N, CA, C and O atoms as a MOPAC input file, in Angstrom:
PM7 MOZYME 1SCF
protein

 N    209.39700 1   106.26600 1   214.05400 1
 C    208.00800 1   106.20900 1   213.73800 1
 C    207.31500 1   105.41500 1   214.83500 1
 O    207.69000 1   104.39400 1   215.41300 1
 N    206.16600 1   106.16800 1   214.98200 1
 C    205.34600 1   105.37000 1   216.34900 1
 C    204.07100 1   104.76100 1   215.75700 1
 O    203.39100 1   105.47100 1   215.01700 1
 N    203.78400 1   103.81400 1   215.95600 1
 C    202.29800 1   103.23400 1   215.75800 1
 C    201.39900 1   102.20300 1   216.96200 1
 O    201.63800 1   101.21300 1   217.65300 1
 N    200.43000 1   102.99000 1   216.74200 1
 C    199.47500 1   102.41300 1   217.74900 1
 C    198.09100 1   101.45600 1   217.40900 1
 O    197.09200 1   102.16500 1   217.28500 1
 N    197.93700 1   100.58900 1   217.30400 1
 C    196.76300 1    99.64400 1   217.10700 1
 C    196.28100 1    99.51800 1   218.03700 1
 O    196.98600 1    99.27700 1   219.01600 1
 N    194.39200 1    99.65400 1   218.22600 1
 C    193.86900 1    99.27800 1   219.08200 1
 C    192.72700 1    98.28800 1   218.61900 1
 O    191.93600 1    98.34800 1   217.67700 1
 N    192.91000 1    97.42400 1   219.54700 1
 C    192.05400 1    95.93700 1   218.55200 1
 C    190.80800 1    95.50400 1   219.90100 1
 O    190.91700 1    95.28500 1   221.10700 1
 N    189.85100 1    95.52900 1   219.09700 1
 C    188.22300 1    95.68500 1   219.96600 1
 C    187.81200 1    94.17800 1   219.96500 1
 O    187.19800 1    93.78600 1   218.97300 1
 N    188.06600 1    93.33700 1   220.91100 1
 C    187.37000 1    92.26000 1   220.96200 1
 C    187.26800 1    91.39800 1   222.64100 1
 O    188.08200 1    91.65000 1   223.52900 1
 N    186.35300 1    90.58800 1   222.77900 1
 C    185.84600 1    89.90400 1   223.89100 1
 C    187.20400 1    88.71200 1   224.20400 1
 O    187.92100 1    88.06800 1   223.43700 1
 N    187.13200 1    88.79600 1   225.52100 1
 C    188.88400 1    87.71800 1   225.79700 1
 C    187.90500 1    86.47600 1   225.15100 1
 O    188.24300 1    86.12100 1   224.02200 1
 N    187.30900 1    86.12300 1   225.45200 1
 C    186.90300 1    84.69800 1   224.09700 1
 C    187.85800 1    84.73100 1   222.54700 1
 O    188.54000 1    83.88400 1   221.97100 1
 N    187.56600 1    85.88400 1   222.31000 1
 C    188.14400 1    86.16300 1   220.62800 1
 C    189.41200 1    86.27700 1   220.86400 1
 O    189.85400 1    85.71300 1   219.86300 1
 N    190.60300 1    86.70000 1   221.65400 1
 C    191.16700 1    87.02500 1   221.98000 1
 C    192.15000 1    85.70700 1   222.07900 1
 O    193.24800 1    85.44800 1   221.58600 1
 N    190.99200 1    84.79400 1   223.19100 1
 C    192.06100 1    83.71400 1   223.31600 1
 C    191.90300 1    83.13000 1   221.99600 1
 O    192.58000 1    82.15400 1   221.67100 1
 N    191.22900 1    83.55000 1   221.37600 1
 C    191.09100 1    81.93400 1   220.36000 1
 C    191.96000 1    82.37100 1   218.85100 1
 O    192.44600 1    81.57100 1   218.05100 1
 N    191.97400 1    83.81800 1   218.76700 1
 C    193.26400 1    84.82700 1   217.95700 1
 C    194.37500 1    84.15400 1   217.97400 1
 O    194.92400 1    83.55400 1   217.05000 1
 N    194.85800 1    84.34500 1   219.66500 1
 C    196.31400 1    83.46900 1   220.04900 1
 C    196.75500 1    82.38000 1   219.87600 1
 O    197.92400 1    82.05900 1   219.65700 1
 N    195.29700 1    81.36300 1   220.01700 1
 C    195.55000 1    79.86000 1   219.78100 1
 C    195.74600 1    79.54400 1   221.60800 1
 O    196.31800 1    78.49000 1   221.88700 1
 N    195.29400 1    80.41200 1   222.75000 1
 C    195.25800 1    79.45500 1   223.57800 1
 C    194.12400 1    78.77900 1   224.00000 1
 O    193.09000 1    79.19300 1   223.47500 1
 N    193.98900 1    77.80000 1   224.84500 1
 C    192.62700 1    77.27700 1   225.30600 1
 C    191.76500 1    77.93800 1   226.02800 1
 O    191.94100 1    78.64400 1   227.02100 1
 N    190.72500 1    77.63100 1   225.40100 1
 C    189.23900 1    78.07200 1   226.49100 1
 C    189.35100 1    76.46900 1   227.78400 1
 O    189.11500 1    75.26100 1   227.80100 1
 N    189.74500 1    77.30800 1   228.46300 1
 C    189.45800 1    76.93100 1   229.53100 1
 C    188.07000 1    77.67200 1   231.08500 1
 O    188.14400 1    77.82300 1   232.30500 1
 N    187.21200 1    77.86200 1   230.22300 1
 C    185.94200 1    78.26700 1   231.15700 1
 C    185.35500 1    77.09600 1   231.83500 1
 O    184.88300 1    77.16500 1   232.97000 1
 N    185.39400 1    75.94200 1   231.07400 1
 C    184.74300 1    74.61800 1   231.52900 1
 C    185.50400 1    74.39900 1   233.00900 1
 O    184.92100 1    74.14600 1   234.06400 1
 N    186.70400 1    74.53100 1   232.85600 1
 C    187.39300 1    74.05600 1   234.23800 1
 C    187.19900 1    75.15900 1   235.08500 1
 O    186.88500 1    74.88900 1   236.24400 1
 N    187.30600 1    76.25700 1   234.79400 1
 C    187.51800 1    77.46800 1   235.60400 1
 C    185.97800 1    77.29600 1   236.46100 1
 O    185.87700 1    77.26300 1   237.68800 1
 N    184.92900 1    77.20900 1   235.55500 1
 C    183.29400 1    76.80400 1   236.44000 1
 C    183.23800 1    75.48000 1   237.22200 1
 O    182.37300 1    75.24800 1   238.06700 1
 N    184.38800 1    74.48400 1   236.82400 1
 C    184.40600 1    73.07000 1   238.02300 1
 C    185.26900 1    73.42700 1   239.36500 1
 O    185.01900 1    72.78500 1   240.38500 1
 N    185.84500 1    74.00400 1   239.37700 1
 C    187.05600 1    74.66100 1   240.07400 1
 C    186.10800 1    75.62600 1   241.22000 1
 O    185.98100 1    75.22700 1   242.37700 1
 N    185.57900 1    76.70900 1   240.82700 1
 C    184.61500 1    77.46100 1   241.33100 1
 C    183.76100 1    76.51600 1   242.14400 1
 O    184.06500 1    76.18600 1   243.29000 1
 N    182.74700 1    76.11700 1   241.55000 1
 C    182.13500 1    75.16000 1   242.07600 1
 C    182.47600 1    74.32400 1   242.91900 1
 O    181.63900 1    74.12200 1   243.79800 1
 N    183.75100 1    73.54700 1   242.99900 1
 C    183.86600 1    72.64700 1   243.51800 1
 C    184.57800 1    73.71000 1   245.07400 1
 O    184.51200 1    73.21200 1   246.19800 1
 N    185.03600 1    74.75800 1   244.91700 1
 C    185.63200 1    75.50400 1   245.86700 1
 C    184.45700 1    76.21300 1   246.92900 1
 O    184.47800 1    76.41900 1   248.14300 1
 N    183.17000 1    76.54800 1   245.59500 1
 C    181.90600 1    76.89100 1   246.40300 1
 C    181.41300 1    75.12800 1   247.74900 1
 O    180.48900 1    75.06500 1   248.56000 1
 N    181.91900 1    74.61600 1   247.59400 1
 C    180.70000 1    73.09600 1   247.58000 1
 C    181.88000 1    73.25900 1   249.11100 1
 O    181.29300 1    72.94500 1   250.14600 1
 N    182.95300 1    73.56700 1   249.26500 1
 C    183.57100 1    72.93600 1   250.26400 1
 C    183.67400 1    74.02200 1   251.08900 1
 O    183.84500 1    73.88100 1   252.30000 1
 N    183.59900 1    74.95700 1   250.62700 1
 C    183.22300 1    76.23800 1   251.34500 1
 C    182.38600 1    76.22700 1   252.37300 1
 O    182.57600 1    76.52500 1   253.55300 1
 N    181.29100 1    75.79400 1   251.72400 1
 C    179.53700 1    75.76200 1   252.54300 1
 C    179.55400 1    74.22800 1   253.50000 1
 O    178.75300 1    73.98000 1   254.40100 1
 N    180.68400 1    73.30800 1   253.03400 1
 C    180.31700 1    72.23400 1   253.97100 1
 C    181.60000 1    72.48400 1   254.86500 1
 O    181.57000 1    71.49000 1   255.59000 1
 N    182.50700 1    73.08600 1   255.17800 1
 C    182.91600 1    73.68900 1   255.99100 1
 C    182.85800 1    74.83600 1   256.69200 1
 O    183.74000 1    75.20100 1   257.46900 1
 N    181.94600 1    75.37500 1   256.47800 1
 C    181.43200 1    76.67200 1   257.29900 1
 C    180.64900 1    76.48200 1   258.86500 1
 O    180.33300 1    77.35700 1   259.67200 1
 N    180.50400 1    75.20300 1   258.92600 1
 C    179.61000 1    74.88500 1   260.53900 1
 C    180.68000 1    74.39900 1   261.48000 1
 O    180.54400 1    74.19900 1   262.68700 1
 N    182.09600 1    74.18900 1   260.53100 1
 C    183.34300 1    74.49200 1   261.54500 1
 C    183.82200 1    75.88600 1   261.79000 1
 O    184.80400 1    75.96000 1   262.52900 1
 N    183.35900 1    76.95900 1   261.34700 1
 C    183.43100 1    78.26900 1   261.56100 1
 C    183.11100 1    79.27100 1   262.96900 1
 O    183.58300 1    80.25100 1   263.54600 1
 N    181.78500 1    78.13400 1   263.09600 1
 C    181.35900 1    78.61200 1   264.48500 1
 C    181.70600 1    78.79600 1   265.48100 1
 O    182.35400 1    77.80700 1   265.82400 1
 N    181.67100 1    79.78700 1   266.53200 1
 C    181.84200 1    79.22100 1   268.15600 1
 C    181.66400 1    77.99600 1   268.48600 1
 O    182.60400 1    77.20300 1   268.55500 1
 N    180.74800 1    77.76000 1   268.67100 1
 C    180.79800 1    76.09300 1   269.51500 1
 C    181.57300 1    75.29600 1   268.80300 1
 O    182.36800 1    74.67900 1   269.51200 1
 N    181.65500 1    75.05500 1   267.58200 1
 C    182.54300 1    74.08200 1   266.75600 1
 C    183.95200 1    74.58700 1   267.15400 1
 O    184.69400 1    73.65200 1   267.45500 1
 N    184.25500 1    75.23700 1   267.19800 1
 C    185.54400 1    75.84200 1   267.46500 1
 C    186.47100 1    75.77800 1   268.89200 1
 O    187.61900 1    75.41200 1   269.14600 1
 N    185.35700 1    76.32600 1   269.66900 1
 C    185.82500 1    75.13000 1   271.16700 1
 C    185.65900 1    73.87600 1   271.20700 1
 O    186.40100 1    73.10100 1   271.81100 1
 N    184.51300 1    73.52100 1   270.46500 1
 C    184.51700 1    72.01200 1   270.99300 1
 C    186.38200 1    71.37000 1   270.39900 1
 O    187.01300 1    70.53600 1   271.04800 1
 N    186.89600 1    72.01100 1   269.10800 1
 C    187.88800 1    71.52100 1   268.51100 1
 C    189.43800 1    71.90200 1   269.65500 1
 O    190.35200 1    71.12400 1   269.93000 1
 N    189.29100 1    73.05900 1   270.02100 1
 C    189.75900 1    73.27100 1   270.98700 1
 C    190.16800 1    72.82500 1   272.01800 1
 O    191.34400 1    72.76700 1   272.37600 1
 N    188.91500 1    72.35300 1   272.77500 1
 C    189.11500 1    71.56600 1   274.25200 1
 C    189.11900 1    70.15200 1   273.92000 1
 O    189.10200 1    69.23300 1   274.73900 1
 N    189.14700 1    70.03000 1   272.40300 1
 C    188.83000 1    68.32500 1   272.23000 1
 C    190.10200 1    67.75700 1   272.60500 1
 O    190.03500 1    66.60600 1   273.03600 1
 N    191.69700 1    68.49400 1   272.52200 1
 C    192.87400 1    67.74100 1   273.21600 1
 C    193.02300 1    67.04200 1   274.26700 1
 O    193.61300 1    65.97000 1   274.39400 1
 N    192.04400 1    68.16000 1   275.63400 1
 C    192.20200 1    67.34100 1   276.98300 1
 C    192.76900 1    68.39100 1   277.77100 1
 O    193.15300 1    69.51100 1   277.43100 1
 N    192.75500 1    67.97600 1   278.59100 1
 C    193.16500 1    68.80200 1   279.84100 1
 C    195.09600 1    68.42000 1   280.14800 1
 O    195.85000 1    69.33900 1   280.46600 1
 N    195.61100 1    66.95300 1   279.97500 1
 C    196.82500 1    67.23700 1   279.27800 1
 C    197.71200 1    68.00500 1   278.09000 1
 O    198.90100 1    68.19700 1   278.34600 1
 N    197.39700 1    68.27600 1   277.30700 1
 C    197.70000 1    69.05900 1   276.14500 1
 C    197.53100 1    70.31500 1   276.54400 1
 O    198.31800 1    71.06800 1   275.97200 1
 N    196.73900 1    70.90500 1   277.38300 1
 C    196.65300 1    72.16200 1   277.76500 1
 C    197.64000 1    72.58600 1   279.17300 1
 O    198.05800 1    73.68500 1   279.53900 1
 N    197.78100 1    71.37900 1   279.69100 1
 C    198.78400 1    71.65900 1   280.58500 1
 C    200.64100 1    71.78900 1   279.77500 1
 O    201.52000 1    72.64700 1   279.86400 1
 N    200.56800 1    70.79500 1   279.22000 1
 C    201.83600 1    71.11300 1   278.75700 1
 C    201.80000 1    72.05100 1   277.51600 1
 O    202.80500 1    72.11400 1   276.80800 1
 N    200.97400 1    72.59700 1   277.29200 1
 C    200.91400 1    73.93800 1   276.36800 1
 C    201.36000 1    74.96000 1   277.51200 1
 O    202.20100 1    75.76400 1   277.11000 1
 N    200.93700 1    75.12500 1   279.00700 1
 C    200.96800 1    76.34600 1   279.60900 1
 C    202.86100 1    76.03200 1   279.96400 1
 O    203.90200 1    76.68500 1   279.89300 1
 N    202.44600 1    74.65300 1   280.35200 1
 C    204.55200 1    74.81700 1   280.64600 1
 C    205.70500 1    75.01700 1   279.65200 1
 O    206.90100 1    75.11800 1   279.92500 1
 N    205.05200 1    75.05900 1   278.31400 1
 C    205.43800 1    75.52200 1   277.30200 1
 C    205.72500 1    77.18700 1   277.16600 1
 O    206.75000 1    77.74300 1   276.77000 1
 N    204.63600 1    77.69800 1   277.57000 1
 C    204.53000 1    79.15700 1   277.50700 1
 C    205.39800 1    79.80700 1   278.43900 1
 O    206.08000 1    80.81300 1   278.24400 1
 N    205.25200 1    78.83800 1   279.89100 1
 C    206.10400 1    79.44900 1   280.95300 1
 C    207.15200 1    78.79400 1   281.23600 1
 O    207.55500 1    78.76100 1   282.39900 1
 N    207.88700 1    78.05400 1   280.08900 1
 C    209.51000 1    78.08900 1   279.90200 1
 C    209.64500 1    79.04800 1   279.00400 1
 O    210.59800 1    79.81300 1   279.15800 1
 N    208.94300 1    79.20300 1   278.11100 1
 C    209.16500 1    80.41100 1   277.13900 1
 C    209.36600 1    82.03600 1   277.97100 1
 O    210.32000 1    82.80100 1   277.82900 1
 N    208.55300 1    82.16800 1   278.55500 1
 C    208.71600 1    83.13100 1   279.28800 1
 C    209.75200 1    83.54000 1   279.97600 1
 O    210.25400 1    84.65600 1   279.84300 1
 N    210.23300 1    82.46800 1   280.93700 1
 C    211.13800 1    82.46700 1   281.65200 1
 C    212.36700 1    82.49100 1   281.14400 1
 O    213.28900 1    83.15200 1   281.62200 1
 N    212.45000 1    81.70600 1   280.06000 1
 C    213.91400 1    81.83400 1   278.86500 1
 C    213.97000 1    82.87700 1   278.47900 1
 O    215.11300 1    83.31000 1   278.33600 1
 N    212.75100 1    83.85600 1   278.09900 1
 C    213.01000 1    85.49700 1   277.47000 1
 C    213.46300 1    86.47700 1   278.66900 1
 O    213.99200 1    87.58600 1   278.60200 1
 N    213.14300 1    85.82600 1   279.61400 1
 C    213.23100 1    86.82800 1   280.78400 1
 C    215.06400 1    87.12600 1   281.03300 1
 O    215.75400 1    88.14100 1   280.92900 1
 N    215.44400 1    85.35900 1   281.48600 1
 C    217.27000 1    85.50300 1   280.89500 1
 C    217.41100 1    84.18200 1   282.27600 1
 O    218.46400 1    83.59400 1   282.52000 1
 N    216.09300 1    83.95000 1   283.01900 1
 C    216.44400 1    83.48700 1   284.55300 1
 C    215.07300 1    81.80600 1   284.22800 1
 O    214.24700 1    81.50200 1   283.36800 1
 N    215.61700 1    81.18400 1   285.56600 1
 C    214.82800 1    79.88200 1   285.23300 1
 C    214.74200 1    79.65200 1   286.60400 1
 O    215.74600 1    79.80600 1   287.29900 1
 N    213.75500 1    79.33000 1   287.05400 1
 C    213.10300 1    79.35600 1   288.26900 1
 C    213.30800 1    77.30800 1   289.03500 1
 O    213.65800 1    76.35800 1   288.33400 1
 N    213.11300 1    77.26300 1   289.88100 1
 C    213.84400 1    75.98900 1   290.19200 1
 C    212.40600 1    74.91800 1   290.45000 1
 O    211.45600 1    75.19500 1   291.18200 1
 N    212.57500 1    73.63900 1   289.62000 1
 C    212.12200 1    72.69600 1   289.35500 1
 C    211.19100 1    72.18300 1   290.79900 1
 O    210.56100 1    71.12500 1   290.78400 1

């Protein structure tokens, strides 16, 4: 025997049928608080913010980033070029 129930109600009624919590109060602080950091981090999004974060290391850090790349290179290649 097969039976099918179909039961018509709003997830409010639903949760509160089950006995779990309404949790909307948090779910709208949560939101909110995710909107709020969103918008005050978005002017790091930019171009200029973005180099400035960029070049803010120095001109050391970028050098040993490139000798980084070109030992990497040179290790994939199979050969190492002399000091």
């Amino acid at each position: 025997m097969k039976m099918t129930v179909e039961v018509d109600c709003t997830p409010a009624e639903a949760r509160a049928f089950l006995g779990l919590p309404d949790v909307t109060d948090l779910n709208d602080r949560l939101v909110k608080e995710m909107q709020s950091r969103l918008e005050a981090n978005m002017a790091m999004a930019s171009p200029d913010e973005l180099v400035k974060a960029w070049t803010a290391f120095g001109v050391g850090a970028q050098e040993q980033f490139r000798k980084l790349m070109t030992a990497a290179a040179e290790g994939a290649m199979g050969g190492s070029r002399p000091k």
